[in-house]
Amino acid sequence: MSDFSHRLALLAEPPNLSLLAQCLHGIERECLRIDSRGKLALTPHPQALGSALTHPKITTDYSEALLEFITGTETDPQQTLAELDRIHRYTYSKLGDEFLWSPSMPGPLPEEAEIPIAEYGSSNIGRLKYVYRQGLALRYGKTMQCIAGIHYNFSLPEALWSLLQTDDGDPRSRQDYQSSRYIALIRNFRRYSWLLMYLFGASPALDASFMRGRSHQLEQLDEDTLYLPWATSLRMSDLGYQSNAQAGLTPCYDNLSSYTDSLHKAVSTPYPAYAAMGTRDADGNWLQLNTNVLQIENEYYSNIRPKRVTETGERPLQALRARGIQYIEVRCLDINPFLPLGIDLAEARFLDAFLLFCALEESPCLAAGECSASSDNFLKVVNEGRKPGLELQRCGEQIGLQTWAEELLDRIGQVAALLDRSHGGDAHVQALVEQQAKVADSRLTPSARLLDELKRSGESFSQFALRQTQAHAEFFHSQPLSATELAWFETAAKKSLNEQAELEAQQELDFDQFVAAYQASLLAIGS
């Protein structure tokens, strides 16, 4: 019996089956505020939404117009999506005549200089967040920072890891074992995440102005729309976040230490091009936090991240090294413009089965060849994943995408069936059946549906996106929050504004000292 089959059988035993119903799920959804014409909103973050610095549910990402909605964690993703829905409805109740842009790729953007960087007030931490974003603009340009996505957070219960550790007879500490198994999950995610791009990629086209006159390999669909005919996710292609500095930064996923060492080196090693820019302009104003390959850990644009909730004043690397991996964050998911929330329950159920499969499947370390092949497979699928007869690399040999996808879905199906035994019903298996249909017929994928809709309607990408945006706005406006739900959000908004004011009143260090102390905290992490 393989390790995978053995683990499935172990979890299927009656005393253990309930553990699978204790996995936790959280979602972060980004979306641009736009005006009624589909243009980027240039207004400040609405005060009625609270403080973007301290609100637990509603913040901003790069731009003042790029909202980010953050759910709590629930054992049932249906509850996670219900919370995400409430956040959308509250936000729409405060947006006036503005809207939330539906797709991942932005519509027509103003000139780079006019795209507003998110503001977080005058506290040191608020200013640090702003200067970090100034650094992103300097390094990558503002246009790239206006791309939106969905992040899916997932964890397995510690009791499940303990069960597997006992069964493995592994003598390490519980923390070290758990971290090593999450790293193994990430290795398998690297191997198989091309499948997610095929199934859920939803950005095969974009507004022509996005390219800002840069050279590209895209085709012209109409005067205002560029696309690739077989693409699934241009958001995750080389058109998205490009960085020469990060090109050599593919952290090793042999173990947690090798991963944190890679990131530590990146956040503490100067990069010549950034050093030439400096940290301040001629007038002494901050341009970027430092001149290193990464200003901070979160600047690393990866498809998946190992995570640990940080304590006050603690950096992500410190948290991971001190207490190990707590959960993983999937970062490669496009927003589905056909869905009001950008994601639905079927996708969440399938993600659970997929991630649990990655956790239970055998996961040897990625040899150099397999590591590069995994990256190549991913990029091939985002650029031409629906191309008939497309082949990928597996173990040094070519294999048809459709053949490999069918094999993977058969194995993931065993996990889906086990999840249904744990939860009751057949929701996970039905979610898997939906994905099998997309593999059998690529016209059912979101990327194909979007291109078909553009060709059918004669609309440009931005015209289609604005129509979807308006339809989703009507959906949320038609289901106002209850008085109790509304009161919760009103209270949270006021509390967040008060917390920001308190931070601004309590400052002891000036900003330069604060940044110096923040950089010095790297020394405490060690190398």
Short mmCIF file of C-alpha atoms in Angstrom, two decimals:
data_model
loop_
_atom_site.label_atom_id
_atom_site.label_comp_id
_atom_site.label_asym_id
_atom_site.label_seq_id
_atom_site.Cartn_x
_atom_site.Cartn_y
_atom_site.Cartn_z
CA MET A 1 0.00 0.00 0.00
CA SER A 2 1.35 3.46 -0.91
CA ASP A 3 1.78 6.14 1.75
CA PHE A 4 -1.13 8.01 0.17
CA SER A 5 -3.51 5.04 0.34
CA HIS A 6 -2.37 4.21 3.87
CA ARG A 7 -3.02 7.77 5.09
CA LEU A 8 -6.46 7.79 3.49
CA ALA A 9 -7.30 4.50 5.18
CA LEU A 10 -6.05 5.82 8.52
CA LEU A 11 -8.19 8.94 8.29
CA ALA A 12 -11.18 6.87 7.22
CA GLU A 13 -11.18 4.96 10.52
CA PRO A 14 -14.24 6.00 12.60
CA PRO A 15 -12.27 7.64 15.48
CA ASN A 16 -10.32 9.78 12.98
CA LEU A 17 -12.93 10.71 10.39
CA SER A 18 -14.15 13.80 12.26
CA LEU A 19 -10.66 15.38 12.04
CA LEU A 20 -11.26 16.24 8.39
CA ALA A 21 -14.22 18.41 9.39
CA GLN A 22 -11.89 20.55 11.53
CA CYS A 23 -9.79 22.06 8.73
CA LEU A 24 -9.92 25.86 8.77
CA HIS A 25 -10.61 28.17 5.83
CA GLY A 26 -10.20 31.90 5.34
CA ILE A 27 -10.44 34.12 2.26
CA GLU A 28 -8.90 37.46 1.30
CA ARG A 29 -10.45 39.12 -1.76
CA GLU A 30 -8.98 42.19 -3.44
CA CYS A 31 -11.01 44.48 -5.70
CA LEU A 32 -10.62 47.95 -7.18
CA ARG A 33 -13.03 50.77 -6.42
CA ILE A 34 -14.18 52.36 -9.66
CA ASP A 35 -16.48 55.20 -10.64
CA SER A 36 -19.69 54.83 -12.64
CA ARG A 37 -17.74 54.99 -15.94
CA GLY A 38 -15.44 52.13 -14.99
CA LYS A 39 -12.47 54.40 -14.26
CA LEU A 40 -10.27 53.93 -11.19
CA ALA A 41 -11.72 55.79 -8.20
CA LEU A 42 -9.38 58.61 -7.16
CA THR A 43 -11.31 59.32 -3.94
CA PRO A 44 -9.89 58.54 -0.47
CA HIS A 45 -10.72 55.28 1.28
CA PRO A 46 -14.31 55.86 2.53
CA GLN A 47 -14.21 56.81 6.21
CA ALA A 48 -17.47 54.92 6.73
CA LEU A 49 -15.49 51.71 6.08
CA GLY A 50 -13.23 52.49 9.03
CA SER A 51 -9.45 52.65 9.18
CA ALA A 52 -7.59 50.69 6.52
CA LEU A 53 -4.74 50.40 9.05
CA THR A 54 -6.64 48.78 11.93
CA HIS A 55 -9.95 47.37 10.62
CA PRO A 56 -9.92 43.56 10.92
CA LYS A 57 -12.10 42.92 7.84
CA ILE A 58 -11.75 45.83 5.40
CA THR A 59 -8.38 47.25 4.40
CA THR A 60 -6.51 48.34 1.29
CA ASP A 61 -3.72 46.58 -0.54
CA TYR A 62 -1.46 48.63 -2.81
CA SER A 63 -3.60 51.50 -3.98
CA GLU A 64 -6.03 53.65 -2.02
CA ALA A 65 -8.59 52.26 -4.48
CA LEU A 66 -7.60 48.59 -4.08
CA LEU A 67 -9.82 47.26 -1.31
CA GLU A 68 -9.04 44.00 0.47
CA PHE A 69 -11.71 42.04 2.33
CA ILE A 70 -10.53 39.59 5.01
CA THR A 71 -12.70 36.88 6.52
CA GLY A 72 -12.09 35.05 9.75
CA THR A 73 -11.45 31.30 9.71
CA GLU A 74 -14.23 28.73 9.76
CA THR A 75 -14.37 24.95 9.60
CA ASP A 76 -17.02 25.19 6.87
CA PRO A 77 -16.08 27.30 3.80
CA GLN A 78 -19.78 28.01 3.35
CA GLN A 79 -19.56 30.15 6.50
CA THR A 80 -16.38 31.80 5.18
CA LEU A 81 -18.16 32.75 1.97
CA ALA A 82 -21.17 33.99 3.93
CA GLU A 83 -18.92 36.36 5.85
CA LEU A 84 -17.26 37.52 2.63
CA ASP A 85 -20.73 38.23 1.27
CA ARG A 86 -21.62 40.35 4.33
CA ILE A 87 -18.41 42.38 3.93
CA HIS A 88 -19.32 43.08 0.30
CA ARG A 89 -22.86 44.13 1.20
CA TYR A 90 -21.67 46.46 3.97
CA THR A 91 -19.08 48.02 1.67
CA TYR A 92 -21.65 48.62 -1.05
CA SER A 93 -23.90 50.34 1.48
CA LYS A 94 -21.12 52.94 1.97
CA LEU A 95 -19.76 53.35 -1.57
CA GLY A 96 -22.26 55.91 -2.87
CA ASP A 97 -22.01 55.95 -6.66
CA GLU A 98 -18.82 53.86 -6.78
CA PHE A 99 -18.51 50.16 -7.63
CA LEU A 100 -16.27 47.14 -6.98
CA TRP A 101 -14.58 46.01 -10.20
CA SER A 102 -15.38 42.36 -10.87
CA PRO A 103 -12.33 40.81 -12.63
CA SER A 104 -8.71 40.43 -11.57
CA MET A 105 -7.26 42.57 -14.36
CA PRO A 106 -8.00 46.30 -14.11
CA GLY A 107 -9.87 48.39 -16.64
CA PRO A 108 -8.51 51.64 -18.06
CA LEU A 109 -6.09 53.16 -15.55
CA PRO A 110 -4.97 56.77 -15.26
CA GLU A 111 -1.34 57.75 -15.82
CA GLU A 112 1.02 56.05 -13.37
CA ALA A 113 1.56 59.26 -11.40
CA GLU A 114 -2.19 59.58 -10.80
CA ILE A 115 -2.71 56.09 -9.33
CA PRO A 116 -3.02 56.81 -5.60
CA ILE A 117 -0.89 54.82 -3.17
CA ALA A 118 -2.81 53.64 -0.09
CA GLU A 119 -2.64 56.00 2.89
CA TYR A 120 -2.61 54.75 6.50
CA GLY A 121 -2.31 57.91 8.55
CA SER A 122 0.57 59.51 10.43
CA SER A 123 1.54 56.73 12.85
CA ASN A 124 4.95 55.15 12.30
CA ILE A 125 3.46 51.81 11.24
CA GLY A 126 1.06 53.63 8.90
CA ARG A 127 3.92 55.58 7.32
CA LEU A 128 6.00 52.41 7.03
CA LYS A 129 3.20 50.76 5.05
CA TYR A 130 3.04 53.81 2.78
CA VAL A 131 6.81 53.98 2.15
CA TYR A 132 6.84 50.23 1.44
CA ARG A 133 4.24 50.85 -1.28
CA GLN A 134 6.29 53.74 -2.64
CA GLY A 135 9.10 51.24 -2.97
CA LEU A 136 6.83 48.86 -4.88
CA ALA A 137 5.95 51.68 -7.29
CA LEU A 138 9.64 52.46 -7.77
CA ARG A 139 10.58 48.83 -8.36
CA TYR A 140 7.66 47.45 -10.36
CA GLY A 141 5.48 50.38 -11.42
CA LYS A 142 2.01 51.20 -10.15
CA THR A 143 0.08 49.53 -12.98
CA MET A 144 1.15 46.03 -11.95
CA GLN A 145 0.03 46.73 -8.39
CA CYS A 146 -3.58 47.25 -9.53
CA ILE A 147 -4.08 43.57 -10.35
CA ALA A 148 -6.46 41.88 -7.89
CA GLY A 149 -6.73 38.28 -6.75
CA ILE A 150 -8.16 35.89 -4.20
CA HIS A 151 -6.06 34.33 -1.44
CA TYR A 152 -7.29 31.09 0.10
CA ASN A 153 -6.00 30.28 3.59
CA PHE A 154 -6.11 26.65 4.70
CA SER A 155 -4.95 24.64 7.70
CA LEU A 156 -5.29 21.10 8.96
CA PRO A 157 -6.08 20.54 12.66
CA GLU A 158 -3.11 19.87 14.90
CA ALA A 159 -4.73 16.64 16.07
CA LEU A 160 -4.57 15.34 12.49
CA TRP A 161 -0.86 16.13 12.27
CA SER A 162 -0.33 14.38 15.62
CA LEU A 163 -2.16 11.31 14.32
CA LEU A 164 0.03 11.19 11.20
CA GLN A 165 3.19 11.77 13.22
CA THR A 166 2.39 8.88 15.56
CA ASP A 167 1.63 6.66 12.57
CA ASP A 168 4.90 7.68 10.91
CA GLY A 169 6.84 7.05 14.13
CA ASP A 170 8.54 10.42 13.60
CA PRO A 171 10.64 11.39 16.66
CA ARG A 172 10.80 15.14 15.97
CA SER A 173 8.91 17.74 17.97
CA ARG A 174 5.29 18.24 17.00
CA GLN A 175 6.13 21.72 15.68
CA ASP A 176 8.97 20.48 13.47
CA TYR A 177 6.90 17.60 12.13
CA GLN A 178 3.96 19.85 11.34
CA SER A 179 6.17 22.38 9.57
CA SER A 180 7.87 19.67 7.53
CA ARG A 181 4.50 18.32 6.41
CA TYR A 182 3.25 21.76 5.41
CA ILE A 183 6.46 22.22 3.40
CA ALA A 184 5.76 18.85 1.75
CA LEU A 185 2.25 20.13 0.91
CA ILE A 186 3.84 23.21 -0.70
CA ARG A 187 6.19 21.03 -2.79
CA ASN A 188 3.21 19.11 -4.14
CA PHE A 189 1.37 22.37 -4.73
CA ARG A 190 4.32 23.47 -6.87
CA ARG A 191 4.05 20.21 -8.80
CA TYR A 192 0.31 20.35 -9.41
CA SER A 193 -0.87 23.98 -9.21
CA TRP A 194 -0.95 24.22 -13.00
CA LEU A 195 -4.22 22.30 -12.64
CA LEU A 196 -5.75 25.15 -10.63
CA MET A 197 -4.80 27.62 -13.36
CA TYR A 198 -6.53 25.48 -15.98
CA LEU A 199 -9.66 24.99 -13.89
CA PHE A 200 -10.03 28.47 -12.35
CA GLY A 201 -7.91 30.86 -14.42
CA ALA A 202 -10.21 33.70 -15.47
CA SER A 203 -7.98 36.36 -17.04
CA PRO A 204 -7.26 35.44 -20.69
CA ALA A 205 -7.83 39.05 -21.83
CA LEU A 206 -7.11 42.55 -20.56
CA ASP A 207 -7.57 46.21 -21.37
CA ALA A 208 -5.01 47.25 -23.99
CA SER A 209 -3.96 50.29 -21.96
CA PHE A 210 -2.56 47.97 -19.28
CA MET A 211 0.57 47.39 -21.37
CA ARG A 212 1.47 51.14 -21.34
CA GLY A 213 3.12 50.77 -24.75
CA ARG A 214 5.46 47.98 -23.60
CA SER A 215 6.34 45.20 -26.05
CA HIS A 216 4.34 41.98 -25.60
CA GLN A 217 3.25 38.75 -27.28
CA LEU A 218 -0.49 39.35 -26.93
CA GLU A 219 -2.96 39.39 -29.80
CA GLN A 220 -5.52 42.10 -30.54
CA LEU A 221 -9.11 41.00 -29.95
CA ASP A 222 -10.53 44.45 -30.63
CA GLU A 223 -9.32 48.03 -30.50
CA ASP A 224 -9.31 48.07 -26.67
CA THR A 225 -8.66 44.41 -25.78
CA LEU A 226 -5.56 42.23 -25.84
CA TYR A 227 -5.62 38.47 -25.25
CA LEU A 228 -4.05 35.10 -25.89
CA PRO A 229 -6.43 32.60 -27.53
CA TRP A 230 -5.59 29.66 -25.25
CA ALA A 231 -4.59 31.57 -22.10
CA THR A 232 -6.12 30.83 -18.72
CA SER A 233 -4.57 33.50 -16.45
CA LEU A 234 -2.58 36.39 -17.88
CA ARG A 235 -2.59 37.72 -14.32
CA MET A 236 -0.18 34.93 -13.34
CA SER A 237 1.92 35.16 -16.51
CA ASP A 238 5.10 37.14 -17.10
CA LEU A 239 2.87 40.16 -17.78
CA GLY A 240 2.00 40.27 -14.10
CA TYR A 241 4.55 40.83 -11.37
CA GLN A 242 7.91 40.96 -13.09
CA SER A 243 11.10 41.52 -11.16
CA ASN A 244 14.66 40.95 -12.24
CA ALA A 245 15.65 41.12 -8.59
CA GLN A 246 13.24 38.30 -7.71
CA ALA A 247 14.06 36.22 -10.79
CA GLY A 248 16.71 34.24 -8.90
CA LEU A 249 14.62 34.00 -5.76
CA THR A 250 12.84 30.67 -5.79
CA PRO A 251 13.07 29.68 -2.11
CA CYS A 252 14.08 26.11 -1.57
CA TYR A 253 11.23 24.01 -0.19
CA ASP A 254 13.35 21.20 1.20
CA ASN A 255 12.46 22.28 4.73
CA LEU A 256 11.32 25.34 6.67
CA SER A 257 14.88 26.43 7.48
CA SER A 258 15.93 26.52 3.84
CA TYR A 259 12.84 28.57 3.01
CA THR A 260 13.34 31.12 5.79
CA ASP A 261 17.08 31.31 5.01
CA SER A 262 16.27 32.18 1.39
CA LEU A 263 13.87 34.93 2.42
CA HIS A 264 16.21 36.23 5.12
CA LYS A 265 18.98 36.58 2.55
CA ALA A 266 16.60 38.45 0.20
CA VAL A 267 15.45 40.96 2.84
CA SER A 268 19.00 41.63 3.98
CA THR A 269 21.01 41.67 0.71
CA PRO A 270 21.27 44.92 -1.30
CA TYR A 271 20.31 44.80 -4.98
CA PRO A 272 22.50 47.06 -7.16
CA ALA A 273 19.68 48.63 -9.19
CA TYR A 274 17.74 49.49 -6.03
CA ALA A 275 20.89 50.75 -4.31
CA ALA A 276 21.38 53.13 -7.23
CA MET A 277 17.91 54.55 -6.57
CA GLY A 278 18.65 55.07 -2.88
CA THR A 279 16.15 55.22 -0.05
CA ARG A 280 15.48 58.98 -0.24
CA ASP A 281 15.14 61.66 -2.86
CA ALA A 282 17.21 64.86 -3.06
CA ASP A 283 14.91 66.54 -0.54
CA GLY A 284 15.27 63.75 2.01
CA ASN A 285 11.83 62.21 1.40
CA TRP A 286 11.60 58.43 1.69
CA LEU A 287 11.46 56.48 -1.60
CA GLN A 288 11.70 52.88 -0.31
CA LEU A 289 12.35 51.21 3.02
CA ASN A 290 15.74 49.84 1.96
CA THR A 291 17.66 48.82 -1.15
CA ASN A 292 17.55 45.06 -0.57
CA VAL A 293 16.22 42.42 -2.98
CA LEU A 294 13.02 42.53 -0.90
CA GLN A 295 12.07 45.46 1.34
CA ILE A 296 10.06 43.07 3.55
CA GLU A 297 9.11 39.40 3.38
CA ASN A 298 5.69 40.03 1.82
CA GLU A 299 7.26 41.53 -1.27
CA TYR A 300 8.09 38.02 -2.48
CA TYR A 301 5.47 37.22 -5.13
CA SER A 302 4.91 33.50 -4.66
CA ASN A 303 1.94 31.32 -5.62
CA ILE A 304 1.73 29.87 -2.12
CA ARG A 305 3.16 30.92 1.25
CA PRO A 306 3.71 29.15 4.56
CA LYS A 307 2.20 31.36 7.27
CA ARG A 308 2.06 31.87 11.03
CA VAL A 309 -0.02 34.54 12.76
CA THR A 310 2.40 37.21 14.00
CA GLU A 311 2.42 38.79 17.43
CA THR A 312 2.61 42.56 17.94
CA GLY A 313 5.88 43.90 16.52
CA GLU A 314 6.92 40.50 15.15
CA ARG A 315 8.04 39.95 11.57
CA PRO A 316 6.70 36.99 9.52
CA LEU A 317 10.15 35.35 9.42
CA GLN A 318 10.46 35.60 13.19
CA ALA A 319 7.06 33.98 13.69
CA LEU A 320 7.84 31.10 11.34
CA ARG A 321 11.23 30.41 12.91
CA ALA A 322 9.93 30.64 16.46
CA ARG A 323 6.69 28.68 16.20
CA GLY A 324 6.65 26.92 12.82
CA ILE A 325 4.04 26.85 10.07
CA GLN A 326 0.42 27.29 11.14
CA TYR A 327 -1.36 27.41 7.77
CA ILE A 328 -0.77 27.97 4.06
CA GLU A 329 -1.95 30.82 1.84
CA VAL A 330 -2.80 30.02 -1.79
CA ARG A 331 -2.17 33.18 -3.81
CA CYS A 332 -2.59 32.22 -7.48
CA LEU A 333 -6.39 32.30 -7.75
CA ASP A 334 -8.01 34.67 -10.22
CA ILE A 335 -11.24 36.45 -9.38
CA ASN A 336 -14.03 34.83 -11.41
CA PRO A 337 -15.89 37.79 -12.99
CA PHE A 338 -19.02 35.69 -13.42
CA LEU A 339 -19.40 35.34 -9.63
CA PRO A 340 -20.41 38.17 -7.25
CA LEU A 341 -17.79 37.10 -4.68
CA GLY A 342 -15.26 36.06 -7.31
CA ILE A 343 -15.28 32.53 -5.87
CA ASP A 344 -18.04 30.08 -5.01
CA LEU A 345 -18.56 27.10 -2.75
CA ALA A 346 -17.79 24.52 -5.45
CA GLU A 347 -14.36 26.07 -5.98
CA ALA A 348 -13.73 26.18 -2.23
CA ARG A 349 -14.77 22.53 -1.80
CA PHE A 350 -12.47 21.48 -4.62
CA LEU A 351 -9.58 23.54 -3.19
CA ASP A 352 -10.02 21.70 0.11
CA ALA A 353 -9.78 18.34 -1.63
CA PHE A 354 -6.83 19.50 -3.74
CA LEU A 355 -4.87 20.88 -0.76
CA LEU A 356 -5.59 17.83 1.38
CA PHE A 357 -4.40 15.67 -1.53
CA CYS A 358 -1.17 17.71 -1.61
CA ALA A 359 -0.79 17.13 2.13
CA LEU A 360 -1.34 13.36 2.00
CA GLU A 361 0.37 12.48 -1.28
CA GLU A 362 4.01 11.43 -1.20
CA SER A 363 6.21 14.50 -1.67
CA PRO A 364 9.93 13.90 -2.23
CA CYS A 365 12.15 16.97 -2.39
CA LEU A 366 12.10 18.81 -5.69
CA ALA A 367 15.26 18.05 -7.63
CA ALA A 368 16.60 20.93 -9.71
CA GLY A 369 15.10 19.61 -12.92
CA GLU A 370 11.69 19.01 -11.40
CA CYS A 371 11.69 22.42 -9.76
CA SER A 372 12.22 24.21 -13.08
CA ALA A 373 9.77 21.87 -14.84
CA SER A 374 7.10 22.78 -12.28
CA SER A 375 7.63 26.47 -13.00
CA ASP A 376 7.58 25.82 -16.75
CA ASN A 377 4.36 23.79 -16.52
CA PHE A 378 2.68 26.55 -14.55
CA LEU A 379 3.64 29.26 -17.05
CA LYS A 380 2.70 27.07 -19.99
CA VAL A 381 -0.80 26.57 -18.62
CA VAL A 382 -1.38 30.24 -17.78
CA ASN A 383 -0.36 31.20 -21.35
CA GLU A 384 -1.85 28.35 -23.40
CA GLY A 385 -3.56 25.93 -21.02
CA ARG A 386 -6.60 25.29 -23.24
CA LYS A 387 -4.57 24.59 -26.39
CA PRO A 388 -5.66 21.23 -27.83
CA GLY A 389 -3.03 18.55 -27.32
CA LEU A 390 -0.94 20.67 -24.95
CA GLU A 391 1.85 18.67 -23.29
CA LEU A 392 3.56 19.23 -19.94
CA GLN A 393 6.71 17.76 -18.37
CA ARG A 394 6.46 14.99 -15.78
CA CYS A 395 9.49 13.12 -14.49
CA GLY A 396 11.52 14.19 -17.52
CA GLU A 397 8.92 13.04 -20.04
CA GLN A 398 6.12 14.74 -21.97
CA ILE A 399 2.53 14.02 -20.95
CA GLY A 400 -0.71 15.46 -22.27
CA LEU A 401 -2.33 18.00 -19.95
CA GLN A 402 -5.69 16.29 -20.28
CA THR A 403 -4.25 12.86 -19.44
CA TRP A 404 -2.37 14.14 -16.39
CA ALA A 405 -5.35 16.19 -15.22
CA GLU A 406 -7.64 13.17 -15.42
CA GLU A 407 -5.16 11.08 -13.41
CA LEU A 408 -4.82 13.77 -10.77
CA LEU A 409 -8.59 14.26 -10.49
CA ASP A 410 -9.03 10.51 -9.98
CA ARG A 411 -6.67 10.65 -6.99
CA ILE A 412 -8.11 13.91 -5.66
CA GLY A 413 -11.51 12.21 -6.00
CA GLN A 414 -10.50 9.72 -3.30
CA VAL A 415 -9.88 12.65 -0.94
CA ALA A 416 -13.17 14.31 -1.96
CA ALA A 417 -15.06 11.12 -1.14
CA LEU A 418 -13.37 10.93 2.25
CA LEU A 419 -14.22 14.59 2.96
CA ASP A 420 -17.86 13.83 2.14
CA ARG A 421 -17.83 10.88 4.56
CA SER A 422 -16.53 13.25 7.23
CA HIS A 423 -18.94 16.14 6.50
CA GLY A 424 -21.96 14.15 5.26
CA GLY A 425 -23.52 14.70 1.84
CA ASP A 426 -21.72 14.68 -1.49
CA ALA A 427 -20.66 18.32 -1.96
CA HIS A 428 -16.94 17.60 -2.42
CA VAL A 429 -17.50 14.85 -4.97
CA GLN A 430 -19.94 17.07 -6.87
CA ALA A 431 -17.34 19.87 -6.89
CA LEU A 432 -14.85 17.39 -8.31
CA VAL A 433 -17.33 16.31 -11.01
CA GLU A 434 -17.57 19.97 -12.08
CA GLN A 435 -13.82 20.06 -12.58
CA GLN A 436 -13.78 16.76 -14.50
CA ALA A 437 -16.27 18.31 -16.91
CA LYS A 438 -13.88 21.24 -17.53
CA VAL A 439 -11.04 18.84 -18.30
CA ALA A 440 -13.26 16.95 -20.74
CA ASP A 441 -14.43 20.20 -22.38
CA SER A 442 -12.22 23.28 -22.04
CA ARG A 443 -15.10 25.51 -23.18
CA LEU A 444 -16.50 25.17 -19.63
CA THR A 445 -13.48 26.85 -18.01
CA PRO A 446 -13.89 30.47 -16.82
CA SER A 447 -11.18 31.65 -19.24
CA ALA A 448 -12.95 30.11 -22.25
CA ARG A 449 -16.33 31.41 -21.08
CA LEU A 450 -14.95 34.95 -20.79
CA LEU A 451 -13.51 34.93 -24.33
CA ASP A 452 -16.71 33.38 -25.70
CA GLU A 453 -18.73 36.13 -24.03
CA LEU A 454 -16.54 38.88 -25.51
CA LYS A 455 -16.91 37.39 -28.99
CA ARG A 456 -20.66 36.83 -28.57
CA SER A 457 -21.44 40.28 -27.21
CA GLY A 458 -18.95 42.29 -29.24
CA GLU A 459 -17.92 44.04 -26.03
CA SER A 460 -14.38 45.00 -25.13
CA PHE A 461 -12.90 43.46 -21.99
CA SER A 462 -13.62 46.61 -20.00
CA GLN A 463 -17.19 46.91 -21.31
CA PHE A 464 -17.87 43.31 -20.29
CA ALA A 465 -16.22 43.86 -16.91
CA LEU A 466 -18.27 46.98 -16.23
CA ARG A 467 -21.48 45.13 -17.11
CA GLN A 468 -20.58 42.33 -14.69
CA THR A 469 -19.59 44.88 -12.06
CA GLN A 470 -22.97 46.62 -12.30
CA ALA A 471 -24.85 43.31 -12.14
CA HIS A 472 -22.95 42.29 -9.02
CA ALA A 473 -23.61 45.70 -7.44
CA GLU A 474 -27.35 45.14 -7.97
CA PHE A 475 -27.02 41.71 -6.39
CA PHE A 476 -25.45 43.11 -3.21
CA HIS A 477 -27.73 46.15 -3.01
CA SER A 478 -30.78 43.89 -3.30
CA GLN A 479 -29.84 42.00 -0.12
CA PRO A 480 -29.15 44.62 2.56
CA LEU A 481 -27.67 43.57 5.89
CA SER A 482 -29.88 42.96 8.89
CA ALA A 483 -29.92 45.62 11.61
CA THR A 484 -27.70 43.42 13.80
CA GLU A 485 -25.15 42.81 11.02
CA LEU A 486 -25.09 46.49 10.09
CA ALA A 487 -24.54 47.49 13.73
CA TRP A 488 -21.56 45.13 13.98
CA PHE A 489 -19.85 46.70 10.99
CA GLU A 490 -20.65 50.24 12.13
CA THR A 491 -19.11 49.49 15.52
CA ALA A 492 -16.04 47.85 13.95
CA ALA A 493 -15.50 50.89 11.71
CA LYS A 494 -15.68 53.34 14.61
CA LYS A 495 -13.43 51.18 16.76
CA SER A 496 -10.81 50.97 14.00
CA LEU A 497 -10.76 54.75 13.58
CA ASN A 498 -10.29 55.16 17.34
CA GLU A 499 -7.45 52.61 17.32
CA GLN A 500 -5.68 54.47 14.53
CA ALA A 501 -6.03 57.75 16.43
CA GLU A 502 -4.56 56.13 19.54
CA LEU A 503 -1.57 54.83 17.57
CA GLU A 504 -0.94 58.28 16.19
CA ALA A 505 -1.13 59.84 19.67
CA GLN A 506 1.18 57.31 21.35
CA GLN A 507 4.27 57.58 19.13
CA GLU A 508 7.58 57.70 20.97
CA LEU A 509 10.14 57.26 18.16
CA ASP A 510 10.44 59.54 15.15
CA PHE A 511 9.95 57.78 11.82
CA ASP A 512 13.63 57.46 10.93
CA GLN A 513 14.31 55.77 14.29
CA PHE A 514 11.28 53.53 13.76
CA VAL A 515 12.53 52.34 10.35
CA ALA A 516 16.02 51.76 11.78
CA ALA A 517 14.55 49.63 14.59
CA TYR A 518 12.42 47.73 12.08
CA GLN A 519 15.47 46.95 9.95
CA ALA A 520 17.46 46.00 13.05
CA SER A 521 14.80 43.42 13.92
CA LEU A 522 16.22 41.39 11.03
CA LEU A 523 19.43 40.95 13.01
CA ALA A 524 17.40 39.30 15.75
CA ILE A 525 16.20 36.70 13.27
CA GLY A 526 19.72 35.59 12.42
CA SER A 527 20.82 34.15 9.13
#
